[in-house]
Short mmCIF file of C-alpha atoms in Angstrom, two decimals:
data_model
loop_
_atom_site.label_atom_id
_atom_site.label_comp_id
_atom_site.label_asym_id
_atom_site.label_seq_id
_atom_site.Cartn_x
_atom_site.Cartn_y
_atom_site.Cartn_z
CA GLN A 26 -0.18 0.05 0.14
CA SER A 27 1.45 3.34 -0.94
CA VAL A 28 1.99 6.10 1.10
CA LEU A 29 2.92 8.70 -1.21
CA THR A 30 -0.20 10.00 -3.50
CA GLN A 31 -0.07 10.77 -7.04
CA PRO A 32 -2.47 11.60 -9.76
CA PRO A 33 -3.18 8.52 -11.54
CA SER A 34 -2.82 10.46 -14.95
CA ALA A 35 -1.35 13.73 -16.65
CA SER A 36 -1.53 14.87 -20.14
CA GLY A 37 -0.35 17.71 -22.18
CA THR A 38 0.14 18.29 -26.13
CA PRO A 39 3.71 18.54 -27.35
CA GLY A 40 5.58 21.58 -26.08
CA GLN A 41 3.53 21.90 -23.26
CA ARG A 42 4.36 21.71 -19.63
CA VAL A 43 3.20 19.04 -17.25
CA THR A 44 3.18 19.01 -13.61
CA ILE A 45 2.82 15.67 -11.21
CA SER A 46 2.34 16.16 -7.48
CA CYS A 47 3.25 13.55 -4.71
CA SER A 48 1.68 14.15 -1.48
CA GLY A 49 3.33 12.26 1.44
CA SER A 50 3.61 13.02 5.24
CA SER A 51 6.22 14.30 7.71
CA SER A 52 7.39 10.85 8.22
CA ASN A 53 8.53 10.75 4.78
CA ILE A 54 8.73 13.69 2.40
CA GLY A 55 8.71 16.04 5.48
CA SER A 56 11.94 14.81 6.61
CA ASN A 57 13.46 12.98 3.65
CA THR A 58 14.57 13.77 0.14
CA VAL A 59 12.60 12.52 -2.72
CA ASN A 60 13.37 10.83 -5.89
CA TRP A 61 11.40 10.50 -9.01
CA TYR A 62 11.57 7.43 -11.80
CA GLN A 63 10.58 7.10 -15.14
CA GLN A 64 9.10 3.68 -16.38
CA PHE A 65 8.47 2.73 -19.84
CA PRO A 66 5.77 0.02 -20.51
CA GLY A 67 7.69 -3.49 -20.10
CA THR A 68 10.96 -2.05 -19.29
CA ALA A 69 12.90 -1.17 -15.83
CA PRO A 70 12.23 2.34 -14.05
CA LYS A 71 15.07 4.74 -14.33
CA LEU A 72 16.13 7.26 -11.90
CA LEU A 73 15.18 10.98 -13.11
CA ILE A 74 15.42 13.20 -10.08
CA TYR A 75 17.20 12.62 -6.96
CA ALA A 76 17.65 14.62 -3.55
CA ASN A 77 14.62 16.55 -4.46
CA LYS A 78 15.75 18.29 -7.46
CA GLN A 79 18.98 17.08 -9.01
CA ARG A 80 19.19 15.38 -12.43
CA PRO A 81 21.26 12.52 -12.99
CA SER A 82 23.84 12.98 -16.01
CA GLY A 83 21.87 12.61 -19.28
CA VAL A 84 18.54 13.72 -17.97
CA PRO A 85 17.34 16.80 -20.25
CA ASP A 86 16.81 19.89 -18.30
CA ARG A 87 13.21 19.70 -19.63
CA PHE A 88 12.68 17.73 -16.17
CA SER A 89 12.56 19.67 -12.84
CA ALA A 90 11.40 18.85 -9.65
CA SER A 91 10.66 20.61 -6.46
CA LYS A 92 9.56 19.90 -2.67
CA SER A 93 7.78 21.83 -0.12
CA GLY A 94 6.93 20.41 3.04
CA THR A 95 5.20 17.13 2.65
CA SER A 96 4.65 17.48 -1.00
CA ALA A 97 6.94 17.27 -4.19
CA SER A 98 6.28 17.85 -7.81
CA LEU A 99 7.71 16.87 -11.08
CA ALA A 100 7.63 19.23 -14.04
CA ILE A 101 7.94 18.40 -17.72
CA SER A 102 8.17 21.36 -19.92
CA GLY A 103 8.44 21.24 -23.86
CA LEU A 104 6.28 17.69 -23.62
CA GLN A 105 7.59 15.16 -26.15
CA SER A 106 5.91 12.18 -27.59
CA ASP A 107 9.14 10.31 -26.02
CA ASP A 108 8.08 11.22 -22.39
CA GLU A 109 4.87 9.05 -22.41
CA ALA A 110 5.50 6.86 -19.37
CA ASP A 111 4.60 6.23 -15.97
CA TYR A 112 6.54 8.35 -13.29
CA TYR A 113 6.72 7.48 -9.69
CA CYS A 114 7.92 9.59 -6.47
CA ALA A 115 9.85 7.96 -3.87
CA ALA A 116 10.98 8.34 -0.46
CA TRP A 117 12.32 6.90 2.70
CA ASP A 118 9.89 6.74 5.63
CA ASP A 119 11.18 6.95 8.92
CA SER A 120 7.77 5.42 10.61
CA LEU A 121 8.08 2.54 8.33
CA ASN A 122 11.85 2.40 8.49
CA GLY A 123 11.80 1.54 4.66
CA HIS A 124 11.53 3.27 1.14
CA VAL A 125 8.06 3.76 -0.21
CA PHE A 126 6.84 4.64 -3.80
CA GLY A 127 3.99 7.06 -5.12
CA THR A 128 1.11 5.45 -6.44
CA GLY A 129 2.35 6.34 -10.15
CA THR A 130 1.09 8.65 -12.98
CA LYS A 131 0.71 7.87 -16.24
CA VAL A 132 1.63 10.73 -18.87
CA THR A 133 -0.07 11.01 -22.32
CA VAL A 134 1.18 13.06 -24.78
CA LEU A 135 -2.09 14.11 -26.88
CA GLN B 26 29.39 -0.15 -18.09
CA VAL B 27 27.25 -0.59 -14.92
CA GLN B 28 25.21 -3.70 -15.08
CA LEU B 29 22.73 -5.49 -12.83
CA VAL B 30 21.44 -8.68 -13.74
CA GLU B 31 18.70 -10.66 -11.96
CA SER B 32 18.08 -14.27 -12.14
CA GLY B 33 16.33 -17.03 -10.23
CA GLY B 34 12.62 -16.33 -10.97
CA GLY B 35 9.82 -18.83 -12.16
CA VAL B 36 6.54 -20.46 -11.16
CA VAL B 37 6.34 -21.80 -7.73
CA GLN B 38 3.49 -23.04 -5.46
CA PRO B 39 2.14 -21.23 -2.82
CA GLY B 40 3.92 -21.91 0.46
CA ARG B 41 7.01 -22.87 -1.12
CA SER B 42 10.49 -20.81 -1.41
CA LEU B 43 12.69 -19.26 -4.36
CA ARG B 44 15.85 -17.45 -3.94
CA LEU B 45 16.56 -14.48 -6.58
CA SER B 46 20.03 -12.95 -7.29
CA CYS B 47 21.19 -10.28 -8.67
CA ALA B 48 24.84 -10.22 -10.22
CA ALA B 49 26.58 -6.53 -10.30
CA SER B 50 29.28 -5.46 -12.79
CA GLY B 51 30.92 -2.33 -13.85
CA PHE B 52 31.09 -0.70 -10.55
CA THR B 53 32.43 -1.07 -7.02
CA PHE B 54 29.73 -3.27 -5.68
CA SER B 55 31.07 -3.55 -1.99
CA SER B 56 30.72 0.21 -1.75
CA TYR B 57 26.87 0.54 -2.32
CA SER B 58 23.77 -0.32 -0.67
CA MET B 59 21.39 -2.53 -2.80
CA HIS B 60 17.82 -2.98 -2.96
CA TRP B 61 15.05 -5.41 -4.15
CA VAL B 62 11.97 -3.76 -5.77
CA ARG B 63 8.90 -5.81 -6.94
CA GLN B 64 5.95 -4.89 -9.63
CA ALA B 65 3.08 -7.15 -9.76
CA PRO B 66 1.48 -7.49 -13.23
CA GLY B 67 -0.48 -3.95 -13.85
CA LYS B 68 0.67 -2.50 -10.60
CA GLY B 69 2.94 0.13 -9.54
CA LEU B 70 6.38 -0.14 -7.64
CA GLU B 71 6.66 -1.72 -4.46
CA TRP B 72 9.91 -1.38 -2.24
CA VAL B 73 11.23 -4.93 -0.55
CA ALA B 74 14.21 -4.65 0.67
CA LEU B 75 17.41 -2.97 1.22
CA ILE B 76 20.92 -3.86 2.66
CA SER B 77 23.72 -1.69 3.36
CA PHE B 78 27.00 -1.72 1.48
CA ASP B 79 28.76 -4.02 4.09
CA GLY B 80 25.58 -6.24 4.86
CA SER B 81 25.23 -4.70 8.64
CA TYR B 82 22.11 -2.96 7.93
CA LYS B 83 18.62 -4.85 6.45
CA TYR B 84 15.43 -3.31 6.03
CA PHE B 85 12.35 -5.03 4.95
CA ALA B 86 8.77 -3.70 3.47
CA ASP B 87 6.22 -4.84 6.08
CA SER B 88 4.38 -7.03 3.23
CA VAL B 89 7.45 -9.32 3.38
CA LYS B 90 8.95 -8.82 6.78
CA GLY B 91 9.61 -12.49 8.48
CA ARG B 92 9.16 -14.21 5.25
CA PHE B 93 12.16 -12.80 2.95
CA THR B 94 15.66 -12.17 3.56
CA ILE B 95 18.31 -10.28 1.94
CA SER B 96 22.05 -10.81 1.57
CA ARG B 97 25.16 -10.08 -0.32
CA ASP B 98 28.72 -11.66 -1.05
CA ASN B 99 30.77 -8.63 -1.87
CA SER B 100 33.60 -11.02 -2.85
CA LYS B 101 31.25 -12.37 -5.81
CA ASN B 102 29.40 -8.95 -6.58
CA ARG B 103 26.10 -10.91 -5.76
CA LEU B 104 22.74 -9.68 -4.17
CA ASP B 105 20.47 -12.33 -3.01
CA LEU B 106 16.78 -12.53 -1.78
CA GLN B 107 15.55 -15.57 -0.17
CA MET B 108 11.84 -15.74 -0.48
CA ASN B 109 9.83 -18.12 1.89
CA SER B 110 6.20 -18.76 2.39
CA LEU B 111 5.48 -17.57 -0.89
CA THR B 112 1.63 -16.28 -1.74
CA ALA B 113 -0.12 -15.27 -5.05
CA GLU B 114 0.37 -11.57 -3.68
CA ASP B 115 4.17 -12.27 -4.26
CA THR B 116 3.89 -12.59 -7.88
CA ALA B 117 5.63 -10.02 -9.53
CA VAL B 118 8.66 -8.79 -11.65
CA TYR B 119 11.77 -8.36 -9.05
CA TYR B 120 14.16 -5.83 -9.66
CA CYS B 121 17.53 -5.15 -7.97
CA ALA B 122 18.74 -1.76 -7.74
CA SER B 123 21.98 -0.16 -6.71
CA GLY B 124 22.77 2.79 -4.48
CA THR B 125 20.95 5.03 -1.91
CA ASN B 126 19.22 6.65 -4.85
CA MET B 127 18.33 3.30 -6.86
CA ASP B 128 20.46 4.69 -9.48
CA VAL B 129 20.70 1.98 -11.63
CA TRP B 130 18.25 -1.03 -12.16
CA GLY B 131 18.34 -4.55 -13.77
CA LYS B 132 15.85 -5.84 -16.29
CA GLY B 133 14.12 -7.59 -13.51
CA THR B 134 13.01 -11.52 -13.25
CA THR B 135 9.51 -12.54 -13.02
CA VAL B 136 8.21 -14.34 -9.96
CA THR B 137 4.62 -16.17 -10.36
CA VAL B 138 2.88 -18.00 -7.63
CA SER B 139 0.43 -20.49 -8.58
CA SER B 140 -1.03 -24.01 -8.13
#
């Protein structure tokens, strides 16, 4: 059972900006850093953002993220058809003593 | 290049056991914590377990605590997941991932629990 809540879907037309929210609590997002993962159908997830807003080498700067209090968000600007994927937030949870993933958001490019 | 390759998946009856392995290459395995993450068919990601770089710390999701164990052999660059008392709810693709941020993932191995 996921303790981080994301909208099930988000969509936009090519070139638009899409934002995905991730809502948690004081025991996870409120006290630990947030990572974001991108997953295409039938493939393994890929780290997209770490430590709230840092991009690993090779991730386009169209992807950005932020955190405030017990929520985080991922933004995709200049939306492209290649961005169609599932996106998951994740954080360590001090109460559960384990990592938790968000419920996942499917991004569709219209 | 950095690579993680899972193995050991298959079809197993409820109540039985299965051991998964993850072979690491291309990086200093002994310096990184390692995770197991699973994904049930059509569902989201679920973190399963974490082991520290030296094996001294281990953490488990409540859903597998007491049934699964995680171990590593740094001399062989290998990570294992021993799964006991399997149920249908354990049916999933199991991924290993490296590092605090789960920077690198393997392609996964499929576990199906069915009679």
